[in-house]
Coordinates of C-alpha atoms in Angstrom, one line a residue:
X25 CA -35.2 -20.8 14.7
X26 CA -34.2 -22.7 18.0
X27 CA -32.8 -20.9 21.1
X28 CA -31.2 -22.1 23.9
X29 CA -32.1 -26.0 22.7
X30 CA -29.5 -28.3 24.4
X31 CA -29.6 -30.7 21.2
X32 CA -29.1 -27.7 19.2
X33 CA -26.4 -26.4 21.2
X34 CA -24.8 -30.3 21.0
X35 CA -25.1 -30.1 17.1
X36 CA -23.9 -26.8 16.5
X37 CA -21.0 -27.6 18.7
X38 CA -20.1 -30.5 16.6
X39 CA -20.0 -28.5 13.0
X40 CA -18.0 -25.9 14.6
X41 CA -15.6 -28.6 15.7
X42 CA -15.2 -30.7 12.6
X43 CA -15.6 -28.1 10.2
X44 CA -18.5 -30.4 8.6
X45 CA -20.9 -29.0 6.2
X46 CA -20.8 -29.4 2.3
X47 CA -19.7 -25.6 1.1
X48 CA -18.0 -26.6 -2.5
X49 CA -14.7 -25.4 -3.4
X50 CA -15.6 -21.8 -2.4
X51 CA -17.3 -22.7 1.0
X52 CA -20.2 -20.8 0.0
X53 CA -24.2 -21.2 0.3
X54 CA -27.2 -19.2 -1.2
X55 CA -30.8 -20.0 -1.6
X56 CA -34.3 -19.5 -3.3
X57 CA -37.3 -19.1 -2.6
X58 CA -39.7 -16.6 0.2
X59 CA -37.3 -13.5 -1.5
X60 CA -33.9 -13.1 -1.2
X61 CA -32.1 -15.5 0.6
X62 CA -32.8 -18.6 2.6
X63 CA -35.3 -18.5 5.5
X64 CA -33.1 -18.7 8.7
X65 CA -33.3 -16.0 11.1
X66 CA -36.8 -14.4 12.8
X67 CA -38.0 -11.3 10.7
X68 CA -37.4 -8.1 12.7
X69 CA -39.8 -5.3 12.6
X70 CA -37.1 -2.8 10.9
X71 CA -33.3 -3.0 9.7
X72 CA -31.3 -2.7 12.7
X73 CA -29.2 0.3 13.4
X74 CA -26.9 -1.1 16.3
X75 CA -25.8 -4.3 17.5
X76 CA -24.3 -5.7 20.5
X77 CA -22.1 -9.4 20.7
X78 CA -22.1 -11.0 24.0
X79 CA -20.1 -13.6 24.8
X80 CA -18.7 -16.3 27.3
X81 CA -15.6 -16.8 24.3
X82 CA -17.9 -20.7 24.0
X83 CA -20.7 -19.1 22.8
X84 CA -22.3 -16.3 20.9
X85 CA -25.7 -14.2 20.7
X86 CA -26.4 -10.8 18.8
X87 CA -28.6 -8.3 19.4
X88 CA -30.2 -6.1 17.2
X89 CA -31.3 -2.5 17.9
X90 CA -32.9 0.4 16.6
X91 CA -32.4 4.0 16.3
X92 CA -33.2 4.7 19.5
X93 CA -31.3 1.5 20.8
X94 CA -34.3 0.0 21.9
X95 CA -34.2 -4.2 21.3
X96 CA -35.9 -5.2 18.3
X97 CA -34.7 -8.6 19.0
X98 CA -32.3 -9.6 22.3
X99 CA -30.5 -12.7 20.7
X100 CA -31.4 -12.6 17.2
X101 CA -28.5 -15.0 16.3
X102 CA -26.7 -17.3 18.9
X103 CA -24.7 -20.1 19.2
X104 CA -27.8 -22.2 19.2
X105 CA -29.4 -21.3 16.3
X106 CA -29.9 -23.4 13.4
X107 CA -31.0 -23.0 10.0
X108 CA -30.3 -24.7 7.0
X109 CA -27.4 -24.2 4.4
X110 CA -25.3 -23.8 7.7
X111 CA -21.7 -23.9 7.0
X112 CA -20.7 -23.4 10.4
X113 CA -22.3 -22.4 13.7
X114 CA -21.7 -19.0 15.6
X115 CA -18.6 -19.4 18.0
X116 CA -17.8 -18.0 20.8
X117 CA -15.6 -15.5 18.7
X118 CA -17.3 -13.7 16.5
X119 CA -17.4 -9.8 15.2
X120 CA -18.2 -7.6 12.3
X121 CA -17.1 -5.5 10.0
X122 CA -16.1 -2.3 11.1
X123 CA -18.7 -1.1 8.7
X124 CA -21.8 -2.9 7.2
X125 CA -22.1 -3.0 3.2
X126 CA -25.4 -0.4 3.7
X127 CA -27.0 -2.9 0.8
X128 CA -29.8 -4.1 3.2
X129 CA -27.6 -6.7 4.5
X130 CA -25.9 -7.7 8.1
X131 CA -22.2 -9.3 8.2
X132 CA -20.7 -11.2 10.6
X133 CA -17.1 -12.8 11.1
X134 CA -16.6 -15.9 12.9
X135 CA -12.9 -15.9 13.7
X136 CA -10.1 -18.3 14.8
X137 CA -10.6 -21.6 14.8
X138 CA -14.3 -21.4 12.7
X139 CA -12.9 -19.1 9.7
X140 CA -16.3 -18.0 8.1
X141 CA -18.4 -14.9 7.2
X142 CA -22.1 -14.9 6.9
X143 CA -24.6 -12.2 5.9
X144 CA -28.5 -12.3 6.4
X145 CA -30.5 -9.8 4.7
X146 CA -32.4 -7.2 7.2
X147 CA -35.1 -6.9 8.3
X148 CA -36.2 -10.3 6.6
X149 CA -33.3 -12.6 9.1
X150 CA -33.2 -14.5 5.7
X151 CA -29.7 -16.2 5.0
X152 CA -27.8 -14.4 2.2
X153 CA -24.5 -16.9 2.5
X154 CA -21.4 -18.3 4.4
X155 CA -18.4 -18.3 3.2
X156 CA -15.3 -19.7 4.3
X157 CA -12.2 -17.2 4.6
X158 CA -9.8 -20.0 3.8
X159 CA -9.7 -23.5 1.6
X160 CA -9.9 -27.2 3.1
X161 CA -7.6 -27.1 5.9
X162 CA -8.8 -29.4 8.6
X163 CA -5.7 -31.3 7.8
X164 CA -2.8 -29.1 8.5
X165 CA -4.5 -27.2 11.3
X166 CA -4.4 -23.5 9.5
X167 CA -6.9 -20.9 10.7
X168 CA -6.9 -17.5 8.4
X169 CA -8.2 -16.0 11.4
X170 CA -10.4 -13.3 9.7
X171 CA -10.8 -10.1 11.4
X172 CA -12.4 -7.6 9.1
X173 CA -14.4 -7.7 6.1
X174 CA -14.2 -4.4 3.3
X175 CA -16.7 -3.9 1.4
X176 CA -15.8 -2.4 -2.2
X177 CA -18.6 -2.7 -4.4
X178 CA -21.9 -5.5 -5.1
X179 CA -19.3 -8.0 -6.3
X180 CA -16.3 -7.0 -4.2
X181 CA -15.2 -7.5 -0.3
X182 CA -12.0 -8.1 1.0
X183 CA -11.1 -9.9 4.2
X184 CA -8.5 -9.1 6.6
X185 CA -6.8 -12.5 7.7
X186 CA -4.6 -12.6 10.6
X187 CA -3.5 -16.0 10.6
X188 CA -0.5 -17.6 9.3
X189 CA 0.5 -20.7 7.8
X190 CA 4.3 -21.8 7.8
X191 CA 3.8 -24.4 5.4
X192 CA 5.3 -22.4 1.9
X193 CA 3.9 -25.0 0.0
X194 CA 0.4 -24.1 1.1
X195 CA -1.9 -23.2 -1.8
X196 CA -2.9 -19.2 -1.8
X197 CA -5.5 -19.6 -0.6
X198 CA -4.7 -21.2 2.5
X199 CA -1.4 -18.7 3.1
X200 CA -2.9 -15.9 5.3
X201 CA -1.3 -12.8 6.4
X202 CA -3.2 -11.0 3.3
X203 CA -6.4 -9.8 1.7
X204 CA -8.4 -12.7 0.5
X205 CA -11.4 -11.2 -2.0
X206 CA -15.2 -12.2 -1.6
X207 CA -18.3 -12.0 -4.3
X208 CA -20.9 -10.7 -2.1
X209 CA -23.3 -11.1 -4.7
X210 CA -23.0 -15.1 -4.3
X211 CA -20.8 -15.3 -1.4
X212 CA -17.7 -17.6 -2.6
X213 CA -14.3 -16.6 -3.0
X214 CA -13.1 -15.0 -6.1
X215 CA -9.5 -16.3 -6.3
X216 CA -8.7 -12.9 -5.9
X217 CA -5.7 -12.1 -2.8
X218 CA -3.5 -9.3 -1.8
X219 CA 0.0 -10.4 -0.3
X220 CA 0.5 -8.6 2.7
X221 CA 3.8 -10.7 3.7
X222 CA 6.3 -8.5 1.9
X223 CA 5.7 -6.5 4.8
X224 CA 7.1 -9.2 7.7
X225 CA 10.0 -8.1 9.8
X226 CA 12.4 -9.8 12.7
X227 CA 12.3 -8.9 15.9
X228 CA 14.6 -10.0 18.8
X229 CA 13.5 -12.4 21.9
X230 CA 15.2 -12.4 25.0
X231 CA 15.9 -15.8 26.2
X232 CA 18.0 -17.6 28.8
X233 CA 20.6 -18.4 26.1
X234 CA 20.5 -14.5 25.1
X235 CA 18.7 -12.7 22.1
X236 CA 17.1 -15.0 19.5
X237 CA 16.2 -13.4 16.2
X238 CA 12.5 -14.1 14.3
X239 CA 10.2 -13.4 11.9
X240 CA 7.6 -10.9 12.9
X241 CA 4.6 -11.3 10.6
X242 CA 2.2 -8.5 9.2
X243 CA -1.0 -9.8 10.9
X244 CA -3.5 -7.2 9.3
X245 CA -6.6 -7.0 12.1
X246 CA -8.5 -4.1 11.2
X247 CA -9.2 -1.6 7.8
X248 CA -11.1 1.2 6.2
X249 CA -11.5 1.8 2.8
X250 CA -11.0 5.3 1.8
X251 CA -11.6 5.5 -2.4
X252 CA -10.1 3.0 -4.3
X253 CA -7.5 2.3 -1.2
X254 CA -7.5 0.2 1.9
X255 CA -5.7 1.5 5.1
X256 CA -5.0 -2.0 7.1
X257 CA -4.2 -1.6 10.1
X258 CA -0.9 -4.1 10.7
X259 CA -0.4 -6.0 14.8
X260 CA 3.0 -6.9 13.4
X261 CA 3.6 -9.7 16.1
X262 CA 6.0 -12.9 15.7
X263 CA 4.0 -16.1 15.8
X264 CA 4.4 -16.9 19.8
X265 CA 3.1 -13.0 20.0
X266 CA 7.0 -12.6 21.9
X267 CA 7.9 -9.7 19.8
X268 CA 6.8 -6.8 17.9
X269 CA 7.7 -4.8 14.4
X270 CA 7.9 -1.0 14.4
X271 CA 4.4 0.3 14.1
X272 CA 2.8 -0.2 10.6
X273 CA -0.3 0.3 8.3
X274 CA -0.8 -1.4 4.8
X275 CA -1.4 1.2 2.0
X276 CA -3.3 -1.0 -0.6
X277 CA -4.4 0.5 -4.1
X278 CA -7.3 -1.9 -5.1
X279 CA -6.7 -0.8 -8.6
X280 CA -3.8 -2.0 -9.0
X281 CA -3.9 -4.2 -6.5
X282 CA -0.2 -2.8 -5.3
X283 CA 0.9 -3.0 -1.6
X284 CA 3.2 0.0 0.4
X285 CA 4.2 -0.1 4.3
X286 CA 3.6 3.2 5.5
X287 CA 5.3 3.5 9.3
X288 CA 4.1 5.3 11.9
X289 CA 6.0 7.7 14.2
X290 CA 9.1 5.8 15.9
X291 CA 7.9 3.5 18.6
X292 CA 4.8 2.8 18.3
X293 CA 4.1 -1.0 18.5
X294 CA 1.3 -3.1 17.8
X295 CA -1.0 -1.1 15.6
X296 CA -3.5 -3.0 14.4
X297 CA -6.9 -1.7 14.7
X298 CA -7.6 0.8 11.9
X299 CA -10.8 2.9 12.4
X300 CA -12.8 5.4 10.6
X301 CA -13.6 8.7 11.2
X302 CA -17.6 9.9 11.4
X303 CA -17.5 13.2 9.0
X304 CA -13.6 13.0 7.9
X305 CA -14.2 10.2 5.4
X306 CA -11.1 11.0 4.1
X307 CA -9.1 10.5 7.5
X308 CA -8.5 6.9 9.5
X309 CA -7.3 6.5 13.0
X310 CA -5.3 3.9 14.1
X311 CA -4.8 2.5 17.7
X312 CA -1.2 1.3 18.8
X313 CA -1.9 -1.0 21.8
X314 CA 1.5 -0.8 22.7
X315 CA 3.7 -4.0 23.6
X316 CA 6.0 -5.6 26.2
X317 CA 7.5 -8.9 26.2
X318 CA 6.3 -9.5 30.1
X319 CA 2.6 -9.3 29.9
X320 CA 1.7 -6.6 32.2
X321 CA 4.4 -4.5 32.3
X322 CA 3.2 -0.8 32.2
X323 CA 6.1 1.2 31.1
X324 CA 7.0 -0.7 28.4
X325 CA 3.3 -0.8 27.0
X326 CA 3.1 3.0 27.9
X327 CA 6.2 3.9 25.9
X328 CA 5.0 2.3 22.8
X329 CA 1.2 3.0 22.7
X330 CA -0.6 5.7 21.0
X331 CA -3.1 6.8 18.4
X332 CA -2.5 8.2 15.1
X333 CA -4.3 10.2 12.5
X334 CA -4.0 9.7 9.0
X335 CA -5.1 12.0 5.5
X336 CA -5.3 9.8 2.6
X337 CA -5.1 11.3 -0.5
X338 CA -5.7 8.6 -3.4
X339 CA -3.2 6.3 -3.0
X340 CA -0.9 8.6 -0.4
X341 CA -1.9 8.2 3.4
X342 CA 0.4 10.7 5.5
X343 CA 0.4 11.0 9.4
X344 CA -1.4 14.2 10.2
X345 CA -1.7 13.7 14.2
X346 CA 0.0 11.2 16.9
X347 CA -1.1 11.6 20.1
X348 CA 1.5 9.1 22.5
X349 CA 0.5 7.7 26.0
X350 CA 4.0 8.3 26.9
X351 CA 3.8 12.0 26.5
X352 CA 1.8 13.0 30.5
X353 CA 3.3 9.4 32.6
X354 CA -0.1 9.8 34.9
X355 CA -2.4 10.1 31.5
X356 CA -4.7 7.0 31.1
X357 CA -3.0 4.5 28.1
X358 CA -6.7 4.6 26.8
X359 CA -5.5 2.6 23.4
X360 CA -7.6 -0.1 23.7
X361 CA -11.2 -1.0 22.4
X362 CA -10.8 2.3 20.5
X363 CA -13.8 4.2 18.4
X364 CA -13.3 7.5 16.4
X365 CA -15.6 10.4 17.7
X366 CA -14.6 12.7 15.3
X367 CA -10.4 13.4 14.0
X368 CA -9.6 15.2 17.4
X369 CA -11.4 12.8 19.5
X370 CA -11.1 9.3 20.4
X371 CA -12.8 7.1 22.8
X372 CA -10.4 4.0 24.2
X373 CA -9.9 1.8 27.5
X374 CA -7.1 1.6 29.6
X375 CA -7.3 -1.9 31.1
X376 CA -6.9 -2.4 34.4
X377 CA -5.0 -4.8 36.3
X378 CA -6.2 -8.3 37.9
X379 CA -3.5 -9.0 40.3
X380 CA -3.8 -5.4 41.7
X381 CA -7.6 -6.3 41.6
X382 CA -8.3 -2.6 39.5
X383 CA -10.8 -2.3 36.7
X384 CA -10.7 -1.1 33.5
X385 CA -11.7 3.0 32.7
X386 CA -12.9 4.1 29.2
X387 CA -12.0 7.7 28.6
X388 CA -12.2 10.3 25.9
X389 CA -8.6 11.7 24.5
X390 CA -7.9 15.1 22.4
X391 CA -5.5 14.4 19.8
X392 CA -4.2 17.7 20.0
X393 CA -3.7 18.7 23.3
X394 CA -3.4 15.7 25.1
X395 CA -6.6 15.9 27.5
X396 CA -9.0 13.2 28.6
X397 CA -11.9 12.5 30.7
X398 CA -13.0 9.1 32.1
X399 CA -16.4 7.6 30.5
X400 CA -16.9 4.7 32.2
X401 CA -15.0 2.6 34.9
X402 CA -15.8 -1.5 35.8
X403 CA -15.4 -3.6 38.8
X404 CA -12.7 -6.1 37.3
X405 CA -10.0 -5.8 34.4
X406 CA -10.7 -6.2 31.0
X407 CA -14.3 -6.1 31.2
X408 CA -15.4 -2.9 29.1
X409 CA -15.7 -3.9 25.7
X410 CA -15.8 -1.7 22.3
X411 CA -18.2 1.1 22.2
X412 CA -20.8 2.2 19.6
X413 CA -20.7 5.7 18.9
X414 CA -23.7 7.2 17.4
X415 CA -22.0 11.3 16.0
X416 CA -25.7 12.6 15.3
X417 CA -27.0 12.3 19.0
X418 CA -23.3 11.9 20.1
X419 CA -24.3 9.4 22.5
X420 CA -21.9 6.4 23.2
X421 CA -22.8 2.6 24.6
X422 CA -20.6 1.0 26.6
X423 CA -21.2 -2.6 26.9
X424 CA -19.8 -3.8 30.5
X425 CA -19.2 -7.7 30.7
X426 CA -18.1 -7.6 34.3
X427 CA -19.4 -10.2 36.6
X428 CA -23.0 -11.1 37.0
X429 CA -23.7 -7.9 34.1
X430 CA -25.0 -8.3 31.3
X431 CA -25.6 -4.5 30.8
X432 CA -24.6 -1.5 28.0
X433 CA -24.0 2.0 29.5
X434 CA -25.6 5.1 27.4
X435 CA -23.9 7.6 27.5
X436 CA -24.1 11.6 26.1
X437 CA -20.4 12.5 25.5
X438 CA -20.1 16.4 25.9
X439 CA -17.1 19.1 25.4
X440 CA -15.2 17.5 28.6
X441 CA -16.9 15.0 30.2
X442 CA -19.7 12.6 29.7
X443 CA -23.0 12.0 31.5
X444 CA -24.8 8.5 32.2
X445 CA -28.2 8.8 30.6
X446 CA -29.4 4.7 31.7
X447 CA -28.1 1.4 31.6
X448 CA -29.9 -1.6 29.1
X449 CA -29.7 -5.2 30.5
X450 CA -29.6 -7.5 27.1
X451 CA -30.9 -10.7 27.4
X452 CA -30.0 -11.8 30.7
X453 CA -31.3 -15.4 30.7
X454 CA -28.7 -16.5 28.6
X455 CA -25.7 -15.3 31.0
X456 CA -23.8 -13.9 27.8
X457 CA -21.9 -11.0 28.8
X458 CA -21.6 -8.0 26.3
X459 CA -18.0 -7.4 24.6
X460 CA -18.7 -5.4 21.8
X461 CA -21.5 -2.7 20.5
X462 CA -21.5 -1.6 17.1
X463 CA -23.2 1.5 14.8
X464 CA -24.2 -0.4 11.7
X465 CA -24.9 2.9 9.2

């Protein structure tokens, strides 16, 4: 592996920009030879049980840390690696799953604009495949925009793509705003895709020639799979993000392969990130981020943001608990960046304002009775990224990407506040600053 080589950088640059890289008609790569997979990453001394992404939104690196979130390695993957079989290299937009397939293997999702998932075996680093979420599309400029990957069984993963292609004509498997299915076991597409477009609405824009009606698409971001069903959590967004759809999750039976729109409570916009719940595996929470056609404006966002809790029983989800920012006007709208503590609790940021020069403040909410108390509070706005939330020690890590940081705040959450137990700098040297911290088991 080569970190932090400017040829390397150069290179990996080029392939993410041209798309270059022979992956067959299913995009995806596999190798022999030294055990599973293909040499590519440095061994690490255990499997990791956290990870942290930093990022300028150029470039990349992931760390990997253990139980006790000590490093095992500071930038085990980055935007300058190279190994071979590489499909694409890491962009400066990359996540994962919101959980791991707990096989002995790590995921990552490179998003807009690169369009691939990759998985490396742990602790070995070796490369167990890329796969690209979408066909040939260099031509016609379509990104599928991936943002979650399910994992179902050893020969089943589905993946959440946001993006949209207006082209009808487009084959299936360059259409977006669906479920497109994955062989983990070899890493190619399986033909397999879930339609999530029967659940597109209009929504009105206010223009100077008065309202304009459009097509507000489904845009699944984030799921959880609960039995034999994926909750998908839908943004439900027009395609110049100008207007929203009434809030919405997908309700998808993977056995028959059937597709309902369950709506949330009336006026909830923009609920796209779909959670789990640690001990309720039979519960998901979903975020509403809230919307307003003028970017900033606070009233409008607080009206329609919130969080809800769903039961899902089989193939029937039901809203059990909604919790609304609008309900206490001087409560934090702490939406954003959300992570389940348990099915009362939730952990989210209200982002703070750059004109106004306030920061950001991470607080815990009870879905019940409305309380909260702040976590964690930056310099700048939008600078505290998404938590990892360990339930057994019930510590949280805050990553903090605020100027000059490059720092994850620990955290023990208690019954009404929270205490700072230290800080962890991650791989300073390479100026990436930490947007997103994630429990792997």
């Amino acid at each position: 592996m080569q970190r932090n080589n400017n040829c390397a950088l150069v290179l990996c640059a080029m392939i993410a920009a041209t798309g270059c890289g022979d992956s067959g008609s299913n995009g995806g790569t596999g190798g022999a030879g030294g055990g599973p997979g293909t040499p590519a990453l440095e061994s690490l001394s255990e499997a990791p049980t956290f990870a942290v992404v930093s990022s300028d939104f150029s470039s990349s690196s992931i760390a990997v840390f253990d139980a006790e979130f000590a490093p095992l390695d500071e930038s085990w993957i980055n935007s300058g690696t190279e190994f071979p079989g590489l499909v694409a290299a890491l962009s400066g937009d990359v996540v994962l799953p919101n959980r791991q397939a707990s096989d002995g293997t790590f995921a990552l999702l490179d998003r807009l604009g690169t369009d691939v998932v990759s998985r490396f075996y742990v602790p070995s680093g070796n490369l167990d495949g890329q796969v690209r979420t979408q066909g040939e599309a260099m031509d016609v400029g379509f990104s599928s925009n991936p943002q979650d990957l399910v994992f179902v069984n050893e020969s089943s993963a589905w993946v959440t793509r946001f993006g949209i292609n207006l082209d009808s004509n487009a084959p299936p498997e360059n259409q977006g705003t669906d479920l497109l299915e994955i062989d983990p076991s070899t890493m190619t597409l399986t033909g397999g895709r879930i339609d999530l477009s029967s659940l597109n609405t209009t929504g009105t824009v206010m223009t100077d020639d008065g309202p304009v009606e459009v097509t507000v698409y489904a845009r699944p971001n984030r799921a959880v799979l609960v039995g034999s069903t994926i909750i998908v959590g839908l943004d439900r967004l027009s395609g110049d993000f100008d207007a929203a759809g009434p809030g919405m999750v997908a309700v998808v039976d993977l056995l028959t392969e059937e597709v309902e729109g369950l709506l949330l409570p009336d006026g909830l916009l923009n609920c796209g990130n779909a959670v789990p719940v640690p001990g309720a595996s039979d519960r998901v929470i979903v975020a509403c981020l809230g919307f307003s056609q003028t970017f900033g404006n606070e009233p409008e966002t607080r009206a329609s943001a919130g969080v809800v809790l769903l039961s899902v029983d089989g193939t029937e989800a039901t809203v059990e608990t909604t919790w609304r920012a609008s309900t206490e006007p001087t409560s934090a709208i702490a939406v954003n960046n959300l992570v389940a503590l348990d099915q009362n609790r939730v952990a989210g940021v209200d982002w703070g304002d750059s004109v106004a020069e306030t920061g950001d403040v991470m607080s815990v909410t009870n879905l019940n009775t409305g309380a909260q108390f702040p976590v964690h509070g930056s310099v700048g706005a939008f600078e505290i990224g998404i938590p990892a939330y360990d339930p057994d020690s019930e510590l949280i890590f805050v990553p903090d990407a605020g100027e000059d940081a490059s720092t994850v705040f620990e955290y023990a959450v208690e019954s009404d506040s929270a205490t700072e137990i230290r800080t962890i700098d991650i791989a300073v040297d390479l100026g990436l600053p930490p947007r997103r911290a994630y429990l792997l088991n």
